[in-house]
PDB file of C-alpha atoms and ligand atoms in Angstrom:
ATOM      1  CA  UNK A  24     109.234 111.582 107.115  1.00  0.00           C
ATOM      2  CA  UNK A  25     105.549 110.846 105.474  1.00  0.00           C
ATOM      3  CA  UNK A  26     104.903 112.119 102.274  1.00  0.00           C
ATOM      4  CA  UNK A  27     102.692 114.729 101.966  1.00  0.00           C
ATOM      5  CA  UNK A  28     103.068 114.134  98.035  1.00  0.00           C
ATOM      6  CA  UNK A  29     106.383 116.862  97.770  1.00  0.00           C
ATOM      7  CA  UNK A  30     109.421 115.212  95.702  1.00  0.00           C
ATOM      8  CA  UNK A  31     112.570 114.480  97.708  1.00  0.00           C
ATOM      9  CA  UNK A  32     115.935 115.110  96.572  1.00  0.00           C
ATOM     10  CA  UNK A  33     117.193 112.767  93.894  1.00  0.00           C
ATOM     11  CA  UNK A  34     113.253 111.554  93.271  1.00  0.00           C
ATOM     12  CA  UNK A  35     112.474 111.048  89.726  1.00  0.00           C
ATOM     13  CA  UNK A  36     108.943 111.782  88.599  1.00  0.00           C
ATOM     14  CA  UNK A  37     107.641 110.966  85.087  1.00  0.00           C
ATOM     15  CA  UNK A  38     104.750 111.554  82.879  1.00  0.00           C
ATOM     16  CA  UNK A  39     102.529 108.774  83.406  1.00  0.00           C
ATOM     17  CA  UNK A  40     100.309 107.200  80.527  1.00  0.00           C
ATOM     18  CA  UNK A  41      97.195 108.250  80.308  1.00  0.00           C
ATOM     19  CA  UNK A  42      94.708 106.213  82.577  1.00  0.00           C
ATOM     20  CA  UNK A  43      92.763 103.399  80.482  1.00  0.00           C
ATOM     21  CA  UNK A  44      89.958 101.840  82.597  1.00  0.00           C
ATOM     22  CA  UNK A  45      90.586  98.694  83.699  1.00  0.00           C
ATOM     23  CA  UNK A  46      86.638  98.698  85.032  1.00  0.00           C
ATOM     24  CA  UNK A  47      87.724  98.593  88.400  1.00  0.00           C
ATOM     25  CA  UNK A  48      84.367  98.899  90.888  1.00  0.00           C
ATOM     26  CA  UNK A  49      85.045 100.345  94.401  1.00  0.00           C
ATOM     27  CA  UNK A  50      83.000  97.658  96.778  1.00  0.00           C
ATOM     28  CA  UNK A  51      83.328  98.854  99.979  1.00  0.00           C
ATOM     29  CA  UNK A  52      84.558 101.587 102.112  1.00  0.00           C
ATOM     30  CA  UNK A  53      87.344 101.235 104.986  1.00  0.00           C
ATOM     31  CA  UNK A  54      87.188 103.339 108.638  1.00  0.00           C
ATOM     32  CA  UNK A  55      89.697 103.458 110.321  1.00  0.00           C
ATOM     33  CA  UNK A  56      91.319 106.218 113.006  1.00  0.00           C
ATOM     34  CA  UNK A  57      93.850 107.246 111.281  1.00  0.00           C
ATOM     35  CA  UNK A  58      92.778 110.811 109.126  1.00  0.00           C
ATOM     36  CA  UNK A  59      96.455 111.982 108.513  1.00  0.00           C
ATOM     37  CA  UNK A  60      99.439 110.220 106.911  1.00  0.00           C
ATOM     38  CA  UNK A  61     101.665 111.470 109.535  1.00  0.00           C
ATOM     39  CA  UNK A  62      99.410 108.744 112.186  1.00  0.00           C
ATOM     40  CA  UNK A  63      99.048 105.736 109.838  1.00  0.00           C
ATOM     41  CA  UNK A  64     101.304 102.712 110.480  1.00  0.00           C
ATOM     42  CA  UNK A  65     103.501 101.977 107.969  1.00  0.00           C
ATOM     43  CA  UNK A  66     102.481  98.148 107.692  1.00  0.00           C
ATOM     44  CA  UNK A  67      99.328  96.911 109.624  1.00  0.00           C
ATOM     45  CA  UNK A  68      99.751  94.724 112.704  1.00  0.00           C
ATOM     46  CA  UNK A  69      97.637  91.978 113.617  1.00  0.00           C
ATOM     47  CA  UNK A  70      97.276  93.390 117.054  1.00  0.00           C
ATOM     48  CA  UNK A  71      96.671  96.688 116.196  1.00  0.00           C
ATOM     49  CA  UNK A  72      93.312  98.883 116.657  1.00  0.00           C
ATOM     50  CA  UNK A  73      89.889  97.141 115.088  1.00  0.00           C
ATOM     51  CA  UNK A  74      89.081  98.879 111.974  1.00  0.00           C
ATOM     52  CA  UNK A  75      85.773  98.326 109.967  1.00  0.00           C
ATOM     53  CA  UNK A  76      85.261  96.884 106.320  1.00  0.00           C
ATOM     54  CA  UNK A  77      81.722  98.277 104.924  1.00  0.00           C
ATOM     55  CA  UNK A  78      80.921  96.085 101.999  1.00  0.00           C
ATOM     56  CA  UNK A  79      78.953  97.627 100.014  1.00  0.00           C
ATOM     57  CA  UNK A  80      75.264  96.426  97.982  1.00  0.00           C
ATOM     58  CA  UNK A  81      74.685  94.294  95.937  1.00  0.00           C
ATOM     59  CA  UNK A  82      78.350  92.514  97.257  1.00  0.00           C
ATOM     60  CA  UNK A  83      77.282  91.650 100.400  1.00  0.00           C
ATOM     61  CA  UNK A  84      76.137  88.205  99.717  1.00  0.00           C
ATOM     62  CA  UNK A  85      79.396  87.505  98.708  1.00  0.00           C
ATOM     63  CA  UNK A  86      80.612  87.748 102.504  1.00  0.00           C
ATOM     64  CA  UNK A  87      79.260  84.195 102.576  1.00  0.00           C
ATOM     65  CA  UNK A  88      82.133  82.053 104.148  1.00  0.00           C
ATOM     66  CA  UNK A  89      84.629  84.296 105.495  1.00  0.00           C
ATOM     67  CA  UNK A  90      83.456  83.640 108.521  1.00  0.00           C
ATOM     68  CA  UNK A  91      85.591  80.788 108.228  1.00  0.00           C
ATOM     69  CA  UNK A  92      88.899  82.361 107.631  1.00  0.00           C
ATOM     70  CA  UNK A  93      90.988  83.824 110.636  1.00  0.00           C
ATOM     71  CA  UNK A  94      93.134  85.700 108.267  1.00  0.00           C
ATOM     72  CA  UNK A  95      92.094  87.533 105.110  1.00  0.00           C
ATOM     73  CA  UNK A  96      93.903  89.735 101.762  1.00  0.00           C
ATOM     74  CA  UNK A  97      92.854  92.956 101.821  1.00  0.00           C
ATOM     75  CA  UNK A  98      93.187  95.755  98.439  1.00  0.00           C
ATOM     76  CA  UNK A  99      92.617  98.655  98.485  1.00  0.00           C
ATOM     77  CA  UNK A 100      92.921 101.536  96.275  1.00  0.00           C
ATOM     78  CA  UNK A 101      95.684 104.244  97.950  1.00  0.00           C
ATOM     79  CA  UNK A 102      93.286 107.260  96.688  1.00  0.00           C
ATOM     80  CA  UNK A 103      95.600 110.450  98.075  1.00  0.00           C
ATOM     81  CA  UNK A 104      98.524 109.044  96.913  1.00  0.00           C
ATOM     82  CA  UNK A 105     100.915 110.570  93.568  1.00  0.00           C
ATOM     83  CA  UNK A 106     101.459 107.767  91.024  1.00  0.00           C
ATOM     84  CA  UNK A 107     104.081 109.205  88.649  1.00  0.00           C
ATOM     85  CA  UNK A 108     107.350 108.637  90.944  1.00  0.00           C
ATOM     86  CA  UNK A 109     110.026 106.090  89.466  1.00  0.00           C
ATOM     87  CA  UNK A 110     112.571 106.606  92.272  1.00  0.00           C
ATOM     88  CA  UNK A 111     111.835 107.239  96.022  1.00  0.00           C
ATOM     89  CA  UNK A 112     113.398 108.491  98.928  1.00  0.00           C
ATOM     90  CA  UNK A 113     111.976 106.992 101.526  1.00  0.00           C
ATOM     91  CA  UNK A 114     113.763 108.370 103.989  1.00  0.00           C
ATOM     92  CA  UNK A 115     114.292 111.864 102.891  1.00  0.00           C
ATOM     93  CA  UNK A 116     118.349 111.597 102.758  1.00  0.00           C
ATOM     94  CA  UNK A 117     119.062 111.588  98.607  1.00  0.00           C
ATOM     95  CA  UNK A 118     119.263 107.387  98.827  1.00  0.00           C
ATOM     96  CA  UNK A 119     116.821 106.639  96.105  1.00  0.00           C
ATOM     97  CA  UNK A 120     115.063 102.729  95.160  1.00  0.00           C
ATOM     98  CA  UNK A 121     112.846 102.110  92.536  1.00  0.00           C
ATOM     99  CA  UNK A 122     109.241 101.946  93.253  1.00  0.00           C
ATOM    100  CA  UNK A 123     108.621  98.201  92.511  1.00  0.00           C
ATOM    101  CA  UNK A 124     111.442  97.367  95.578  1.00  0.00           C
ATOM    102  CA  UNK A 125     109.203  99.293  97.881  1.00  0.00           C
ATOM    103  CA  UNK A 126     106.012  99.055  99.310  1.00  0.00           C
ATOM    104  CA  UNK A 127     105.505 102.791  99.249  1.00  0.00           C
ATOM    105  CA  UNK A 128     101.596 103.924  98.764  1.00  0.00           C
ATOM    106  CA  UNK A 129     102.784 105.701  95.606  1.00  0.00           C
ATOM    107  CA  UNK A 130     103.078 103.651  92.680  1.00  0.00           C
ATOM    108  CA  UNK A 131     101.290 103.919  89.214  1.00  0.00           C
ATOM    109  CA  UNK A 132      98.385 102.258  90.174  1.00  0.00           C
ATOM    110  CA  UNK A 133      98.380 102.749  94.111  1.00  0.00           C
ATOM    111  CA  UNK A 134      96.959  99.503  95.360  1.00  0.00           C
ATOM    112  CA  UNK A 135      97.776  98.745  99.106  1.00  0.00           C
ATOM    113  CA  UNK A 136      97.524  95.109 100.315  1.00  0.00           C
ATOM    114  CA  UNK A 137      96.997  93.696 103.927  1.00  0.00           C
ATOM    115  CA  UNK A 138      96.784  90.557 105.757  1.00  0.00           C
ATOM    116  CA  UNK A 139      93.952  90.875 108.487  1.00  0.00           C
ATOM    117  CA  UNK A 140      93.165  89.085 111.477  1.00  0.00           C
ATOM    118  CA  UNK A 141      89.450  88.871 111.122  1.00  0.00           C
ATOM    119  CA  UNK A 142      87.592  89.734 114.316  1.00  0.00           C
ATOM    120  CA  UNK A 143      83.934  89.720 113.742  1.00  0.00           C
ATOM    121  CA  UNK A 144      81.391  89.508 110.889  1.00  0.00           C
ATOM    122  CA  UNK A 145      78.575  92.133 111.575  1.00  0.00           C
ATOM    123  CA  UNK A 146      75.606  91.915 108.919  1.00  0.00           C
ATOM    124  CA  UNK A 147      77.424  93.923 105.907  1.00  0.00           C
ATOM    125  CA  UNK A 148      80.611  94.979 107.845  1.00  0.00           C
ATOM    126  CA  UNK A 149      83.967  92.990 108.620  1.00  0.00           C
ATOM    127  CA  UNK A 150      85.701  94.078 111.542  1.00  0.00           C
ATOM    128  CA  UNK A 151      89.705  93.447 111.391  1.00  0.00           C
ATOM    129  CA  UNK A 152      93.092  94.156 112.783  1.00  0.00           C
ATOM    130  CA  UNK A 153      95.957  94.772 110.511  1.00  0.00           C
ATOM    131  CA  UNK A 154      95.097  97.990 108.418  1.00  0.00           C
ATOM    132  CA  UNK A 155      97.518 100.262 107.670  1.00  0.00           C
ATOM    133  CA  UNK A 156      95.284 103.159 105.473  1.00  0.00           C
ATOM    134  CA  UNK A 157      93.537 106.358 105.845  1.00  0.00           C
ATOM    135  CA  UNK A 158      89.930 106.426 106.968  1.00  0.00           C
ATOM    136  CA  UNK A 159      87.708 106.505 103.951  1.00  0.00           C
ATOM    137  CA  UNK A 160      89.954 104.551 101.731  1.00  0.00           C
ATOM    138  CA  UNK A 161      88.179 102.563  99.050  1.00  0.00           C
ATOM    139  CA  UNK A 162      87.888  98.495  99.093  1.00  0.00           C
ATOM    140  CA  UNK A 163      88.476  97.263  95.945  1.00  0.00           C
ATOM    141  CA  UNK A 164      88.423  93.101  96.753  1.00  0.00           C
ATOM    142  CA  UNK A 165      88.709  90.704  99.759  1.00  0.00           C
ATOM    143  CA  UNK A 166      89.730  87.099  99.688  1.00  0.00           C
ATOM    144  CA  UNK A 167      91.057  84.050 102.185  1.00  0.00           C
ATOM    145  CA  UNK A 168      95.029  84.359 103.358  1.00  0.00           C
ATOM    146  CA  UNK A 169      96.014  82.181 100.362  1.00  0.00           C
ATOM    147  CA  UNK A 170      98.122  79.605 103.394  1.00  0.00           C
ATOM    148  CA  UNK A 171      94.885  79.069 104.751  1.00  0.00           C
ATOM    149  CA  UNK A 172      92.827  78.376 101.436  1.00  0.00           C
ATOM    150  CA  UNK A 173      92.916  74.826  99.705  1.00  0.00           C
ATOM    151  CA  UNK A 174      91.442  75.541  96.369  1.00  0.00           C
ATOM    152  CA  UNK A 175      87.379  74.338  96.724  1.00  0.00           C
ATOM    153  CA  UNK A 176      87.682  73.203  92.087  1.00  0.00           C
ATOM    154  CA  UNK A 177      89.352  69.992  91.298  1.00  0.00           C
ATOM    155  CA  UNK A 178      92.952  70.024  90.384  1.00  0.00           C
ATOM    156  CA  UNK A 179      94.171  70.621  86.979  1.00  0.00           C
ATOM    157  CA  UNK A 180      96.877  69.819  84.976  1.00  0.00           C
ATOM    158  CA  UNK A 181      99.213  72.925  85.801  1.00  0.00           C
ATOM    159  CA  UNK A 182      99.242  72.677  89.570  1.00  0.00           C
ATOM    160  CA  UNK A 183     101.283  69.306  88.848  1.00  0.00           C
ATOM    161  CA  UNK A 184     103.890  70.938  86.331  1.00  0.00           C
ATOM    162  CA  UNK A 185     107.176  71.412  87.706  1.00  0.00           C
ATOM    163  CA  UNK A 186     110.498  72.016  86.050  1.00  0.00           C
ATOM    164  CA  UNK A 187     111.930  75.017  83.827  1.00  0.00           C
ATOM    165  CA  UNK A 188     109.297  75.249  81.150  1.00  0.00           C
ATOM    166  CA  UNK A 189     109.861  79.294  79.691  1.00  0.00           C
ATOM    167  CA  UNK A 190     107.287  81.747  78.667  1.00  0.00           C
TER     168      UNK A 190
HETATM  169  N1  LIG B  25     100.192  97.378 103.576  1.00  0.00           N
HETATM  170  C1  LIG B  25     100.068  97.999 102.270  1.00  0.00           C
HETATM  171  C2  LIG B  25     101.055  97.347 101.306  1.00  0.00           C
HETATM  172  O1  LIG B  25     102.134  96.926 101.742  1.00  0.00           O
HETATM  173  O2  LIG B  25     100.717  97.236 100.119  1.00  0.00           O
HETATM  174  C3  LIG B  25     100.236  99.511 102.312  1.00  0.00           C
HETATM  175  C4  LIG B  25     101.568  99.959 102.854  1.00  0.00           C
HETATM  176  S1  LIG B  25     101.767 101.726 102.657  1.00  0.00           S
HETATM  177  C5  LIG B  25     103.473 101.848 103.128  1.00  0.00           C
HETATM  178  C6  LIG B  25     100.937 102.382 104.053  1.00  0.00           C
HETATM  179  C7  LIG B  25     101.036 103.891 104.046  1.00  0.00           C
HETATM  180  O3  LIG B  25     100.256 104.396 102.962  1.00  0.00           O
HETATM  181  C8  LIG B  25     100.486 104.558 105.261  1.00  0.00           C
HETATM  182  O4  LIG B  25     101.449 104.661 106.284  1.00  0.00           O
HETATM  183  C9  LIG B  25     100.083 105.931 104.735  1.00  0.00           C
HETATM  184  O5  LIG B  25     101.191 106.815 104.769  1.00  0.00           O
HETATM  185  C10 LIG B  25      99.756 105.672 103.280  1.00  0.00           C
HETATM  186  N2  LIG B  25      98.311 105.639 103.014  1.00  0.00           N
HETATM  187  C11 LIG B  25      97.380 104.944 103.693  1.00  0.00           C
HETATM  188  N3  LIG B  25      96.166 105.118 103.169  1.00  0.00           N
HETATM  189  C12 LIG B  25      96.324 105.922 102.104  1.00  0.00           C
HETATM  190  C13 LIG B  25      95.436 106.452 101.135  1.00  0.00           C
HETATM  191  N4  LIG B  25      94.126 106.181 101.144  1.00  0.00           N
HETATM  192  N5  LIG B  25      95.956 107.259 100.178  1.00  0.00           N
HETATM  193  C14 LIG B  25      97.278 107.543 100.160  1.00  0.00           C
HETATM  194  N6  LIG B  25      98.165 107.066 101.047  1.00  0.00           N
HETATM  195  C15 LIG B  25      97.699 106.265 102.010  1.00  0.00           C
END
């Protein structure tokens, strides 16, 4: 069953911290067809139905390059979803797992992630395959599928280190 953000049997909610701002910007807006939770897939799929990535101004200069990159990350911020649950019922039947094994939408700071299969590039708007969110949902950053990205900077020591260095 989808959530309709009711608690489940054997769900455990808490009292959450109060927000601090981590100056999060919203930079773009996300349509897709889905307008009810009960429609939305569960996990995007690559040859599901072309959905549309408005970038928004002054960020749309940064689009320079994607172009380049069959696949891209998606965020996005999960804006209907609860954020105080600590165990979850996913499927309705008492079995409870803690939030950071799922991939559920509701988590304390609801951010959903997607690989897309990038269609087209249209002036401010990306057009993808692969979302999995409600229409309206807010962007909040893009970047290359890290297997296809080389990093562009020289190398530095770190990305040589190996071994069982600790924290
Ligand atoms: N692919 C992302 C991930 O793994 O991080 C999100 C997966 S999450 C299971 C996808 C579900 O989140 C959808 O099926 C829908 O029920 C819910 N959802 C989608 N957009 C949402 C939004 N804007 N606010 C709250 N819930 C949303």
């Amino acid at each position: 069953m989808v959530r309709q953000n009711e608690i489940r049997e054997n769900e455990v909610a808490v009292v959450p911290p109060a927000a601090t701002d981590a100056g999060l910007v919203f930079i773009g807006r996300i349509s897709t067809p889905w307008t009810s939770r009960m429609e939305t897939p569960r996990q995007g799929r690559h040859d599901g139905p072309v959905c549309r990535i408005e970038i928004f101004e002054p960020w749309v200069l940064a689009l320079k390059g994607v172009e380049a990159f069959e696949r891209l990350e998606i965020l996005y911020w999960l804006d209907r979803s609860r954020r105080d649950l600590v165990l979850q019922s996913p499927a309705s039947n008492g079995e409870v797992h803690g939030t950071f094994s799922l991939r559920s939408p509701v988590r304390p700071n609801p951010i959903g992630t997607s690989i897309v299969k990038l269609e087209a590039v249209e002036g401010s708007s990306l057009l993808v395959r692969g979302l999995d969110c409600l229409d309206g949902t807010p962007l909040i950053d893009l970047k290359p599928d890290r297997t296809l990205f080389k990093p562009i900077a020289p190398p530095q020591r770190g990305d040589f280190e190996t071994g069982d260095g600790k924290a």
